[in-house]
mmCIF file of C-alpha atoms in Angstrom:
data_model
loop_
_atom_site.group_PDB
_atom_site.id
_atom_site.type_symbol
_atom_site.label_atom_id
_atom_site.label_comp_id
_atom_site.label_asym_id
_atom_site.label_seq_id
_atom_site.Cartn_x
_atom_site.Cartn_y
_atom_site.Cartn_z
ATOM 1 C CA MET W 1 -33.726 9.183 -8.599
ATOM 2 C CA GLU W 2 -32.767 11.067 -11.751
ATOM 3 C CA ARG W 3 -29.332 11.593 -10.230
ATOM 4 C CA VAL W 4 -28.900 7.850 -9.675
ATOM 5 C CA ALA W 5 -29.977 7.205 -13.279
ATOM 6 C CA ARG W 6 -27.379 9.714 -14.482
ATOM 7 C CA PHE W 7 -24.725 7.989 -12.396
ATOM 8 C CA TYR W 8 -25.471 4.623 -14.007
ATOM 9 C CA GLN W 9 -25.553 6.203 -17.461
ATOM 10 C CA LEU W 10 -21.982 7.342 -16.894
ATOM 11 C CA LEU W 11 -21.006 3.862 -15.728
ATOM 12 C CA ALA W 12 -22.600 2.443 -18.891
ATOM 13 C CA GLU W 13 -20.407 4.771 -20.956
ATOM 14 C CA LEU W 14 -17.410 3.593 -18.967
ATOM 15 C CA ARG W 15 -18.308 -0.064 -19.550
ATOM 16 C CA ARG W 16 -18.497 0.470 -23.301
ATOM 17 C CA GLY W 17 -15.334 2.529 -23.368
ATOM 18 C CA VAL W 18 -13.084 0.073 -21.514
ATOM 19 C CA GLY W 19 -14.620 -3.151 -22.810
ATOM 20 C CA GLY W 20 -16.700 -3.956 -19.739
ATOM 21 C CA PRO W 21 -15.800 -4.803 -16.150
ATOM 22 C CA ARG W 22 -13.214 -7.406 -15.183
ATOM 23 C CA CYS W 23 -13.904 -10.399 -12.955
ATOM 24 C CA LEU W 24 -11.664 -9.732 -9.965
ATOM 25 C CA GLY W 25 -10.700 -13.366 -9.484
ATOM 26 C CA GLY W 26 -9.094 -13.397 -12.919
ATOM 27 C CA CYS W 27 -7.261 -10.095 -12.572
ATOM 28 C CA THR W 28 -3.500 -9.740 -12.295
ATOM 29 C CA GLY W 29 -1.059 -6.897 -11.935
ATOM 30 C CA ARG W 30 0.085 -7.503 -15.511
ATOM 31 C CA MET W 31 -3.149 -5.999 -16.770
ATOM 32 C CA LYS W 32 -3.192 -2.308 -17.603
ATOM 33 C CA TRP W 33 -4.261 -0.489 -14.440
ATOM 34 C CA PRO W 34 -3.938 3.218 -13.753
ATOM 35 C CA GLU W 35 -1.571 4.037 -10.929
ATOM 36 C CA ARG W 36 -4.393 5.716 -9.024
ATOM 37 C CA GLY W 37 -8.133 5.607 -9.413
ATOM 38 C CA LEU W 38 -11.580 4.758 -8.124
ATOM 39 C CA TYR W 39 -13.239 1.334 -8.335
ATOM 40 C CA PHE W 40 -16.822 0.060 -8.430
ATOM 41 C CA PHE W 41 -17.695 -3.519 -7.464
ATOM 42 C CA PHE W 42 -20.622 -5.522 -8.823
ATOM 43 C CA GLU W 43 -21.817 -8.748 -7.195
ATOM 44 C CA PRO W 44 -23.459 -11.687 -9.002
ATOM 45 C CA GLY W 45 -27.245 -11.571 -8.621
ATOM 46 C CA GLU W 46 -27.354 -7.938 -7.527
ATOM 47 C CA MET W 47 -29.368 -5.948 -10.054
ATOM 48 C CA ARG W 48 -31.131 -2.613 -10.295
ATOM 49 C CA PRO W 49 -34.970 -2.555 -10.452
ATOM 50 C CA ASP W 50 -34.863 -2.906 -14.258
ATOM 51 C CA PHE W 51 -33.333 -6.401 -13.767
ATOM 52 C CA THR W 52 -30.795 -5.703 -16.533
ATOM 53 C CA THR W 53 -28.390 -3.250 -14.910
ATOM 54 C CA ALA W 54 -25.960 -4.550 -12.328
ATOM 55 C CA ARG W 55 -26.008 -2.399 -9.215
ATOM 56 C CA VAL W 56 -22.852 -1.145 -7.526
ATOM 57 C CA VAL W 57 -22.255 -2.901 -4.191
ATOM 58 C CA ARG W 58 -19.044 -1.149 -3.167
ATOM 59 C CA VAL W 59 -17.199 2.034 -4.078
ATOM 60 C CA GLY W 60 -13.590 2.479 -3.071
ATOM 61 C CA THR W 61 -10.281 4.152 -3.671
ATOM 62 C CA HIS W 62 -6.807 4.232 -2.102
ATOM 63 C CA ALA W 63 -4.042 6.641 -1.118
ATOM 64 C CA VAL W 64 -6.278 9.078 0.714
ATOM 65 C CA SER W 65 -3.682 9.546 3.442
ATOM 66 C CA ARG W 66 -1.118 12.188 2.596
ATOM 67 C CA GLY W 67 2.095 10.583 1.385
ATOM 68 C CA SER W 68 0.537 7.166 0.739
ATOM 69 C CA ARG W 69 2.080 5.192 -2.120
ATOM 70 C CA THR W 70 -0.547 2.489 -2.505
ATOM 71 C CA THR W 71 -1.763 1.875 -6.041
ATOM 72 C CA LEU W 72 -5.159 0.959 -7.433
ATOM 73 C CA TRP W 73 -4.024 -2.584 -8.207
ATOM 74 C CA SER W 74 -2.435 -3.109 -4.777
ATOM 75 C CA ARG W 75 -5.751 -2.195 -3.162
ATOM 76 C CA LEU W 76 -7.722 -4.491 -5.467
ATOM 77 C CA ARG W 77 -5.234 -7.307 -4.854
ATOM 78 C CA ALA W 78 -5.646 -6.911 -1.087
ATOM 79 C CA HIS W 79 -9.401 -7.315 -1.495
ATOM 80 C CA ARG W 80 -9.056 -10.262 -3.890
ATOM 81 C CA GLY W 81 -6.478 -12.203 -1.881
ATOM 82 C CA ASN W 82 -3.781 -14.403 -3.352
ATOM 83 C CA ALA W 83 -4.183 -16.566 -6.425
ATOM 84 C CA ASN W 84 -4.285 -19.670 -4.191
ATOM 85 C CA GLY W 85 -7.243 -18.295 -2.237
ATOM 86 C CA ALA W 86 -5.298 -17.134 0.781
ATOM 87 C CA GLY W 87 -5.921 -13.618 2.060
ATOM 88 C CA HIS W 88 -5.524 -11.236 4.967
ATOM 89 C CA HIS W 89 -8.708 -9.582 6.207
ATOM 90 C CA ARG W 90 -6.747 -7.344 8.581
ATOM 91 C CA GLY W 91 -5.351 -5.641 5.495
ATOM 92 C CA SER W 92 -8.742 -5.226 3.778
ATOM 93 C CA ILE W 93 -11.831 -3.892 5.526
ATOM 94 C CA PHE W 94 -13.856 -5.280 2.623
ATOM 95 C CA ARG W 95 -12.631 -8.813 3.382
ATOM 96 C CA LEU W 96 -13.386 -8.274 7.059
ATOM 97 C CA HIS W 97 -17.005 -7.308 6.316
ATOM 98 C CA VAL W 98 -17.564 -10.207 3.924
ATOM 99 C CA GLY W 99 -16.081 -12.700 6.365
ATOM 100 C CA ALA W 100 -18.144 -11.382 9.258
ATOM 101 C CA ALA W 101 -21.304 -11.710 7.144
ATOM 102 C CA LEU W 102 -20.388 -15.289 6.225
ATOM 103 C CA ILE W 103 -19.945 -16.095 9.919
ATOM 104 C CA ARG W 104 -23.289 -14.533 10.860
ATOM 105 C CA LYS W 105 -25.095 -16.235 7.989
ATOM 106 C CA SER W 106 -23.760 -19.648 8.988
ATOM 107 C CA GLY W 107 -25.221 -19.541 12.485
ATOM 108 C CA ASP W 108 -23.072 -21.844 14.602
ATOM 109 C CA SER W 109 -21.306 -23.681 11.781
ATOM 110 C CA LEU W 110 -18.580 -21.033 11.450
ATOM 111 C CA ILE W 111 -16.958 -19.901 14.685
ATOM 112 C CA PHE W 112 -14.032 -17.506 14.340
ATOM 113 C CA GLN W 113 -13.739 -15.449 17.509
ATOM 114 C CA SER W 114 -10.450 -13.984 16.295
ATOM 115 C CA TRP W 115 -11.964 -12.549 13.099
ATOM 116 C CA GLY W 116 -11.349 -8.833 12.922
ATOM 117 C CA LYS W 117 -9.548 -8.755 16.276
ATOM 118 C CA GLY W 118 -6.300 -6.808 16.317
ATOM 119 C CA SER W 119 -4.198 -5.353 13.523
ATOM 120 C CA SER W 120 -2.238 -8.568 13.027
ATOM 121 C CA GLY W 121 -2.540 -12.233 13.879
ATOM 122 C CA SER W 122 -0.072 -14.843 15.065
ATOM 123 C CA PRO W 123 0.861 -17.642 12.653
ATOM 124 C CA GLN W 124 -1.415 -19.948 14.639
ATOM 125 C CA ILE W 125 -4.374 -17.572 14.417
ATOM 126 C CA ARG W 126 -3.771 -16.946 10.718
ATOM 127 C CA ALA W 127 -3.683 -20.704 10.106
ATOM 128 C CA SER W 128 -6.981 -21.201 11.939
ATOM 129 C CA GLU W 129 -8.582 -18.407 9.897
ATOM 130 C CA ALA W 130 -7.323 -19.753 6.568
ATOM 131 C CA PRO W 131 -10.534 -21.672 5.642
ATOM 132 C CA LEU W 132 -12.662 -18.548 6.101
ATOM 133 C CA GLU W 133 -10.150 -16.383 4.258
ATOM 134 C CA LYS W 134 -10.494 -18.792 1.333
ATOM 135 C CA MET W 135 -14.296 -18.498 1.448
ATOM 136 C CA VAL W 136 -13.958 -14.716 1.399
ATOM 137 C CA SER W 137 -11.587 -14.889 -1.574
ATOM 138 C CA GLU W 138 -14.052 -17.089 -3.445
ATOM 139 C CA HIS W 139 -16.937 -14.713 -2.773
ATOM 140 C CA ILE W 140 -15.083 -11.508 -3.674
ATOM 141 C CA GLY W 141 -13.302 -13.184 -6.591
ATOM 142 C CA LYS W 142 -16.645 -13.716 -8.322
ATOM 143 C CA MET W 143 -17.346 -9.989 -8.272
ATOM 144 C CA SER W 144 -16.544 -7.773 -11.224
ATOM 145 C CA VAL W 145 -14.900 -4.386 -11.098
ATOM 146 C CA LEU W 146 -14.988 -1.194 -13.134
ATOM 147 C CA TRP W 147 -12.419 1.504 -12.545
ATOM 148 C CA ILE W 148 -11.689 5.083 -13.474
ATOM 149 C CA SER W 149 -8.285 6.674 -13.649
ATOM 150 C CA VAL W 150 -7.770 9.663 -11.356
ATOM 151 C CA GLU W 151 -4.066 10.408 -11.233
ATOM 152 C CA ASP W 152 -3.945 13.004 -8.465
ATOM 153 C CA GLU W 153 -1.845 13.392 -5.347
ATOM 154 C CA ALA W 154 -2.536 11.263 -2.302
ATOM 155 C CA GLY W 155 -4.535 12.984 0.413
ATOM 156 C CA PRO W 156 -7.971 13.416 1.962
ATOM 157 C CA GLU W 157 -8.723 16.341 -0.374
ATOM 158 C CA SER W 158 -7.893 14.405 -3.529
ATOM 159 C CA ASP W 159 -10.329 14.130 -6.406
ATOM 160 C CA ARG W 160 -10.512 10.400 -5.721
ATOM 161 C CA ALA W 161 -11.617 11.000 -2.149
ATOM 162 C CA TYR W 162 -14.238 13.467 -3.393
ATOM 163 C CA LEU W 163 -15.597 11.006 -5.953
ATOM 164 C CA GLU W 164 -15.657 8.137 -3.480
ATOM 165 C CA ARG W 165 -17.383 10.142 -0.745
ATOM 166 C CA ASN W 166 -20.110 11.510 -2.985
ATOM 167 C CA ALA W 167 -20.725 8.325 -4.957
ATOM 168 C CA ILE W 168 -21.286 6.386 -1.726
ATOM 169 C CA ALA W 169 -23.625 9.084 -0.450
ATOM 170 C CA LEU W 170 -25.587 9.002 -3.713
ATOM 171 C CA LEU W 171 -25.910 5.204 -3.785
ATOM 172 C CA THR W 172 -26.899 4.778 -0.141
ATOM 173 C CA GLY W 173 -30.228 2.948 -0.245
ATOM 174 C CA ALA W 174 -30.717 3.868 -3.921
ATOM 175 C CA ASP W 175 -31.574 0.290 -4.904
ATOM 176 C CA SER W 176 -32.778 -2.558 -2.729
ATOM 177 C CA PRO W 177 -30.454 -5.575 -2.557
ATOM 178 C CA SER W 178 -31.709 -9.010 -3.545
ATOM 179 C CA LYS W 179 -33.166 -11.244 -0.838
ATOM 180 C CA ASN W 180 -30.058 -13.427 -1.121
ATOM 181 C CA TRP W 181 -27.494 -10.639 -0.782
ATOM 182 C CA LEU W 182 -24.783 -11.692 1.661
ATOM 183 C CA GLY W 183 -24.561 -8.143 3.002
ATOM 184 C CA SER W 184 -28.002 -8.595 4.563
ATOM 185 C CA HIS W 185 -26.235 -10.796 7.123
ATOM 186 C CA SER W 186 -23.677 -8.136 8.001
ATOM 187 C CA VAL W 187 -23.179 -7.255 11.649
ATOM 188 C CA ARG W 188 -23.143 -3.604 10.590
ATOM 189 C CA GLU W 189 -26.449 -1.814 10.142
ATOM 190 C CA GLU W 190 -24.872 0.623 7.691
ATOM 191 C CA ILE W 191 -24.189 -2.229 5.272
ATOM 192 C CA ARG W 192 -27.559 -3.915 5.721
ATOM 193 C CA GLU W 193 -29.519 -0.684 5.269
ATOM 194 C CA SER W 194 -27.463 0.922 2.492
ATOM 195 C CA GLY W 195 -27.079 -2.108 0.226
ATOM 196 C CA LEU W 196 -23.363 -1.296 0.019
ATOM 197 C CA TRP W 197 -20.257 -2.954 1.439
ATOM 198 C CA ASN W 198 -19.243 0.464 2.739
ATOM 199 C CA LEU W 199 -19.351 2.217 6.111
ATOM 200 C CA ASP W 200 -17.680 5.583 5.604
ATOM 201 C CA HIS W 201 -19.834 8.214 3.873
ATOM 202 C CA VAL W 202 -22.980 6.042 3.943
ATOM 203 C CA GLY W 203 -25.966 8.358 4.267
ATOM 204 C CA GLY W 204 -23.880 11.464 3.658
ATOM 205 C CA HIS W 205 -24.647 14.449 1.461
ATOM 206 C CA CYS W 206 -24.023 14.095 -2.271
ATOM 207 C CA ASP W 207 -22.579 17.222 -3.814
ATOM 208 C CA PRO W 208 -24.113 18.042 -7.242
ATOM 209 C CA GLY W 209 -20.589 18.550 -8.575
ATOM 210 C CA LEU W 210 -20.120 14.784 -8.488
ATOM 211 C CA PHE W 211 -21.553 14.367 -11.979
ATOM 212 C CA ASP W 212 -19.274 16.854 -13.729
ATOM 213 C CA ALA W 213 -16.259 15.372 -11.946
ATOM 214 C CA LEU W 214 -17.313 11.816 -12.749
ATOM 215 C CA GLU W 215 -18.047 12.670 -16.387
ATOM 216 C CA ARG W 216 -14.553 14.134 -16.803
ATOM 217 C CA SER W 217 -12.934 11.122 -15.171
ATOM 218 C CA VAL W 218 -14.914 8.646 -17.277
ATOM 219 C CA ALA W 219 -14.019 10.476 -20.500
ATOM 220 C CA ASN W 220 -10.348 10.602 -19.478
ATOM 221 C CA THR W 221 -10.306 6.906 -18.590
ATOM 222 C CA ILE W 222 -11.842 5.917 -21.930
ATOM 223 C CA GLN W 223 -9.331 8.079 -23.782
ATOM 224 C CA LEU W 224 -6.425 6.507 -21.899
ATOM 225 C CA HIS W 225 -7.775 3.023 -22.583
ATOM 226 C CA ARG W 226 -7.886 3.713 -26.301
ATOM 227 C CA THR W 227 -4.287 4.928 -26.380
ATOM 228 C CA VAL W 228 -2.764 2.031 -24.423
#
């Protein structure tokens, strides 16, 4: 657990250096975001065993396919949804997981058989899903996000992909979620057991080099923040 403690120490340095996390629901593209980076989500009520440190509930990045041009903000915006609460879960696996957990938690009060089906939805299907998309936007919008700048080339061997993969592996099951955590209602065992809104890399091997790489990225992000 010393490795997990070191991880959160680095996040504490990052918090201080960038002025704390941002509530996703209040974020816009006009804020200063790095073009590429890694993000960490925190969910209201989800704390580490010390009851003072917020625990990470999702780690993510973008542009891990060679040639991808997606940016950090475009990925965060896809997770957040639109300012009016609308969203598109087929463009955000995070939204899909949250919506599926909301459905399962509700029992029979929420019935959306089309949720997560197909890569697109007809206008009629999208309209029928709109109330749940809004619920997802409300839930994710209350989360806060920390980010680090990692301006490397897109691809599966990028530094961002390395950091994401190893951070998820490290945090798998590191801290127990609260009894009220929505992820406990997920249809996916990986989410329920790991305490993370992640599937890929859950339960994987964490390379010891993660900490040197993360320390460099945190220091670089803080330096960039101070010069903006």
